Coordinates of C-alpha atoms and ligand atoms in Angstrom, one line a residue:
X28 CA -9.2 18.3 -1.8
X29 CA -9.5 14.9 -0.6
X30 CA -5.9 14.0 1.3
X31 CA -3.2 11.4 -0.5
X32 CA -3.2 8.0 0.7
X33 CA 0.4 9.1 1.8
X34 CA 2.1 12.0 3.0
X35 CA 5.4 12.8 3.2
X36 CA 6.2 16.5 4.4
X37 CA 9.6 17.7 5.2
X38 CA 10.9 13.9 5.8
X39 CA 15.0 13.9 7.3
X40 CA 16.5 10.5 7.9
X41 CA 19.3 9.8 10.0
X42 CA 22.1 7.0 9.9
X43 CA 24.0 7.1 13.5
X44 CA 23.1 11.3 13.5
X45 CA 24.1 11.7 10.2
X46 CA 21.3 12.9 7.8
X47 CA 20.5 11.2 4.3
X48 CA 17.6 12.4 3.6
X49 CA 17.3 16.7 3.6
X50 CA 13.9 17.3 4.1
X51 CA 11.5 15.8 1.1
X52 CA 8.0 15.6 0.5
X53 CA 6.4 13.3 -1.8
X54 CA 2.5 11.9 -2.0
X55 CA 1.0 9.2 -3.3
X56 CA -2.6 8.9 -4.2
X57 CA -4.8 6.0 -3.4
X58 CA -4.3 3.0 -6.3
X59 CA -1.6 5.1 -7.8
X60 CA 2.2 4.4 -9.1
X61 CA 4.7 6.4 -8.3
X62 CA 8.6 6.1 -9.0
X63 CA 11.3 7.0 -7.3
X64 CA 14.2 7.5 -9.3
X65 CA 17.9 8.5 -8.7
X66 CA 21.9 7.1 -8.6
X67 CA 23.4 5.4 -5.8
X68 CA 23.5 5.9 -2.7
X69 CA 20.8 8.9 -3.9
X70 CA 18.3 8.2 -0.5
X71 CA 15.9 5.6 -2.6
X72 CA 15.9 2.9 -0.2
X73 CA 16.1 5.1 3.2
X74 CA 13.0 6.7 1.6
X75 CA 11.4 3.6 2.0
X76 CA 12.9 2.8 4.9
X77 CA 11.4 5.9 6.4
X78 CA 8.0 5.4 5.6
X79 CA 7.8 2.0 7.6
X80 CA 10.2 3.5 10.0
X81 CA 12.5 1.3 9.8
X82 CA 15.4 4.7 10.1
X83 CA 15.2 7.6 12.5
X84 CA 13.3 10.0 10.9
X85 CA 12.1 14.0 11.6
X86 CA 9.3 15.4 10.2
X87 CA 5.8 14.4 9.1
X88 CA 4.6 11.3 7.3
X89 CA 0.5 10.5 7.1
X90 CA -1.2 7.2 5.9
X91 CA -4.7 7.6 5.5
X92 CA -4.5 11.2 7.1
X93 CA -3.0 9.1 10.1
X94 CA 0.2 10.3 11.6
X95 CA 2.8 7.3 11.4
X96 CA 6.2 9.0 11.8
X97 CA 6.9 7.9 15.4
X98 CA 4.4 4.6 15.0
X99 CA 6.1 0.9 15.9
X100 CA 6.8 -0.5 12.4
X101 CA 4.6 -3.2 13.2
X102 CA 1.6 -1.1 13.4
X103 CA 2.4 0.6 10.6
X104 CA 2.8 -2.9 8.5
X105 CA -0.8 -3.2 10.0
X106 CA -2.3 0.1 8.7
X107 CA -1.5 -1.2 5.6
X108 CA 1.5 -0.7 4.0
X109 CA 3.8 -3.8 3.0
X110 CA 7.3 -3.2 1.6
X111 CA 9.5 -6.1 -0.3
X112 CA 13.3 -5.4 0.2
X113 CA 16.1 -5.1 -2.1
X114 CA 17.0 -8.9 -2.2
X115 CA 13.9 -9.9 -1.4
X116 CA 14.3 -11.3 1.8
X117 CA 12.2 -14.0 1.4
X118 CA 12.7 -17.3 3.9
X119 CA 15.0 -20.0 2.2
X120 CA 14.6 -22.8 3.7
X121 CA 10.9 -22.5 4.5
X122 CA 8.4 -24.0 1.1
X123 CA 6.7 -21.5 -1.1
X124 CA 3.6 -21.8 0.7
X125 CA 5.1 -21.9 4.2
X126 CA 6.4 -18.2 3.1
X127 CA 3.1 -17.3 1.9
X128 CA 1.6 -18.1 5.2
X129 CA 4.4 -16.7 7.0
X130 CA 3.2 -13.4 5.5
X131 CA 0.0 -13.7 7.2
X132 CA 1.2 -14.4 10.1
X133 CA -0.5 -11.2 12.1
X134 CA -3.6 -12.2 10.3
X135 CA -6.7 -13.1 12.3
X136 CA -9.1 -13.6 9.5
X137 CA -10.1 -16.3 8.0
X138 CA -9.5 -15.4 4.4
X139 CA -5.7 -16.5 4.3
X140 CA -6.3 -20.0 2.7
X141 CA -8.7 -17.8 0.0
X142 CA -5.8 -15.4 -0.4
X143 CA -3.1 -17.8 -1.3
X144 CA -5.0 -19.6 -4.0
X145 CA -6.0 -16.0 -5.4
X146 CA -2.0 -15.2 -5.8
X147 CA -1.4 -18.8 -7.3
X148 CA -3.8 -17.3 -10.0
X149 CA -1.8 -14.4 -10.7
X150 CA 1.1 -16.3 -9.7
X151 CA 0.9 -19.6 -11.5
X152 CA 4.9 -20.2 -11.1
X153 CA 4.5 -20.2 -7.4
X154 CA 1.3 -22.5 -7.3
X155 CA 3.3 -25.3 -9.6
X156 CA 6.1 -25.1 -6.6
X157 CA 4.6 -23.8 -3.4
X158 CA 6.0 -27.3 -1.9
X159 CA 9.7 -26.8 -3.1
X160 CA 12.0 -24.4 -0.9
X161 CA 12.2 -20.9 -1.5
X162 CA 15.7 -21.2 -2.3
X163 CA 15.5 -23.1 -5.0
X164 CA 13.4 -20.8 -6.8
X165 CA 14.9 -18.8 -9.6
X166 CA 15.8 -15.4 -9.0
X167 CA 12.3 -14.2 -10.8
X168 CA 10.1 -16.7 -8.9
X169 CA 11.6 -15.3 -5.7
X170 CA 11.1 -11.5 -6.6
X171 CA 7.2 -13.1 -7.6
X172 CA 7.3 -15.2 -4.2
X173 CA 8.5 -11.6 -2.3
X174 CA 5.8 -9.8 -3.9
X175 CA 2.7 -12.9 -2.8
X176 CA 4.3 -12.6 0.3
X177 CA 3.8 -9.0 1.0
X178 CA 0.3 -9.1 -0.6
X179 CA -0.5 -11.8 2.2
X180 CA -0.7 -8.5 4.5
X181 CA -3.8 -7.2 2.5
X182 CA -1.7 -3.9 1.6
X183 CA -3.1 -0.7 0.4
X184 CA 0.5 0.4 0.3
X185 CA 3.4 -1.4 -1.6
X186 CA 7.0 -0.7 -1.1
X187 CA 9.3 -2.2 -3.8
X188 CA 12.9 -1.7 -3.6
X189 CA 14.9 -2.5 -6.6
X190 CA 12.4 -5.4 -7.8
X191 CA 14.6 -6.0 -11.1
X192 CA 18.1 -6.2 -9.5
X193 CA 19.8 -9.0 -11.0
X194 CA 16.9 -10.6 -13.2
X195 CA 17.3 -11.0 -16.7
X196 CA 15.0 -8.6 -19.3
X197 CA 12.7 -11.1 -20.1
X198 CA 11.9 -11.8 -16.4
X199 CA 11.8 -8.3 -15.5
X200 CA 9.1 -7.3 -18.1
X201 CA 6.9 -10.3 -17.0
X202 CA 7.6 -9.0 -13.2
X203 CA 6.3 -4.8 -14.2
X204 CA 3.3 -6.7 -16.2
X205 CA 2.6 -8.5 -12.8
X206 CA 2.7 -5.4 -10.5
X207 CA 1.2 -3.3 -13.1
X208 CA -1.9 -6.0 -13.1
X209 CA -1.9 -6.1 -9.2
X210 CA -2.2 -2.6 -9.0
X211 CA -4.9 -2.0 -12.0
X212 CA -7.1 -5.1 -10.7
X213 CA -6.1 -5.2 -6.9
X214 CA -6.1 -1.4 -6.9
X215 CA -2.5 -1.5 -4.5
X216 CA -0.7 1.5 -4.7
X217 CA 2.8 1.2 -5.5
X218 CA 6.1 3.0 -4.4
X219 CA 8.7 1.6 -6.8
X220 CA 12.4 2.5 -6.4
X221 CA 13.8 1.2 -9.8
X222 CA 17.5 1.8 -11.8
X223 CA 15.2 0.3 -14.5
X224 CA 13.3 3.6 -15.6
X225 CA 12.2 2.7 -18.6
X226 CA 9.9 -0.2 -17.4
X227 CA 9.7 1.6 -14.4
X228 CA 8.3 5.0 -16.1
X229 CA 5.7 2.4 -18.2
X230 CA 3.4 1.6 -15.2
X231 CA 4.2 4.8 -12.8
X232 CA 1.8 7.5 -12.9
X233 CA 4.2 9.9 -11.6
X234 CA 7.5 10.1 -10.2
X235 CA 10.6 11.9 -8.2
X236 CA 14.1 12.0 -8.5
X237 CA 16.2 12.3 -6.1
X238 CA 19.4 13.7 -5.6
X239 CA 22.0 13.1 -2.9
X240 CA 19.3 13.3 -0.7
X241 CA 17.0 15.6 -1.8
X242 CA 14.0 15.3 -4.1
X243 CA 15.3 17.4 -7.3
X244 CA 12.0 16.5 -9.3
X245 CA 8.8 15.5 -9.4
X246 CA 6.5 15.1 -12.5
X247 CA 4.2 12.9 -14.2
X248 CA 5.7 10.0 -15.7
X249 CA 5.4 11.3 -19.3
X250 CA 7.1 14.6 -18.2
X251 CA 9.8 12.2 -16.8
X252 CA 9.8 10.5 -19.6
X253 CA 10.9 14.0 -22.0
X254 CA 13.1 15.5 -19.6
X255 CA 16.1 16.0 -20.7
X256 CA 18.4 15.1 -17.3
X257 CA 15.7 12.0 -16.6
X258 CA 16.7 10.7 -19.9
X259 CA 20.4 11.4 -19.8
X260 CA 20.6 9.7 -16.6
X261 CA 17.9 7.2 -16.2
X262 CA 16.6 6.1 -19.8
X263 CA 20.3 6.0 -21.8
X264 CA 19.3 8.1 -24.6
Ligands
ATP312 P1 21.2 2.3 -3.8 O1 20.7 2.3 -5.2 O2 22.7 2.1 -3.8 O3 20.5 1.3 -2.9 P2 19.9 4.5 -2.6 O4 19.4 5.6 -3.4 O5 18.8 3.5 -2.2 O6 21.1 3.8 -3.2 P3 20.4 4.7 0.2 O7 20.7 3.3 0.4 O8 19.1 5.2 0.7 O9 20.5 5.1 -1.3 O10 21.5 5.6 0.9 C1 21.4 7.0 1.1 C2 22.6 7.5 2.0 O11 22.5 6.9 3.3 C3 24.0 7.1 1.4 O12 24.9 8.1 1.6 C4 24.3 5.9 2.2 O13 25.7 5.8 2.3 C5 23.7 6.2 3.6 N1 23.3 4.9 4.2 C6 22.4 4.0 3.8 N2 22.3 3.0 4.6 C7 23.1 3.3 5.7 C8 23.4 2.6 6.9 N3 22.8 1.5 7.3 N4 24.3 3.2 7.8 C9 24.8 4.4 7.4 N5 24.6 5.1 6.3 C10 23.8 4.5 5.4

């Protein structure tokens, strides 16, 4: 069996010695999908959090078979996994470009100019402004602008928290069509933590749900998809 490009294996998080997450263990499989799904304040973000350690965590997490629980979060982001934050955290103030550089910054190759005109392909919003501000993007070119920035690190891991939060439905279908693409042609695997199951569910292989901090299920997205509490909760019908 050849071992997932991550491992998560009897993960605990901790907030000032308080534990939010009980113990969960979820994979993910090189170029795969996977969703996490659940209500607020359910452990979605400090599962993410955990994974770059960004939150005191217990337990075991792999990349690449690698141990990382314990790693700098710096040498994690260079292993390979990139993670765009719920409000995308990208730099106001600094041009569309200047962020897209910024996001190479720990980069010592010289394929960064080669890599920003490769996301103005797939990005042709960002290429028409890469000289305005970041903060006068839309909300949607920013979440696009997050996402170019975060490719900038080269990732074989992608951490999106909440990518839809506060777009309209039009501009979050065109944003799933954009990480399904980078995923199918860029072969990035994707952890997605989405309220949004539906679109979510479309490009996801498989998926958890969590649970007031512990993982209550995990399935393939079409088994997600028919189950009865998943669609109570997560898909309105
Ligand atoms: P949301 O959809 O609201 O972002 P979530 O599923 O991402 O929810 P988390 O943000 O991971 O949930 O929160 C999990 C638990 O950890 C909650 O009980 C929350 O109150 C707690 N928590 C999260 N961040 C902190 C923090 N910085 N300090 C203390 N407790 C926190």
């Amino acid at each position: 069996m050849t071992e997932p490009l991550l491992r998560m294996s009897g993960v605990r998080a901790y907030y000032d010695g308080v534990e939010a997450l009980h113990g969960i263990d979820i994979t993910v499989d090189t170029g795969e999908v996977v969703v996490v799904l659940g209500a607020n304040g359910a452990g979605k973000t400090t599962t993410l959090r955990s994974i770059c350690q960004l939150t005191t965590t217990t337990g075991e997490i792999r990349f690449d078979g690698d141990l990382i629980s314990g790693a700098s979060t710096s040498s994690i982001v260079r292993r390979g996994i990139a993670m765009v934050p719920q409000g995308r955290g990208t730099l106001g103030d600094l041009s569309v470009e200047d962020n897209l550089l910024a996001g190479a910054v720990t980069r010592r190759d010289k394929g960064v100019a080669g890599d920003i005109a490769s996301w103005y392909e797939t990005f042709p919003r960002l290429a028409q402004r890469r000289h305005q501000t970041a903060g006068s993007l839309s909300g949607g070119e920013q979440q696009m602008l997050a996402i170019a920035r975060a490719l900038m690190l080269r990732p074989r891991l992608l951490l999106m928290d909440e990518p839809s939060l506060g777009l309209a439905p039009v501009i979050v279908r065109d944003l799933f069509d954009v990480l399904a693409r980078i995923n199918r042609e860029r072969g990035v695997a994707i952890v997605l933590v989405e309220q949004n199951a539906v679109l979510a569910l479309d490009i996801a292989q498989r998926g958890y749900v969590l649970e007031a901090g512990n993982l209550v299920l995990s399935a393939s997205a079409d088994q997600l998809r028919q189950d009865d509490a998943v669609r109570l909760a997560y898909l309105g019908n």
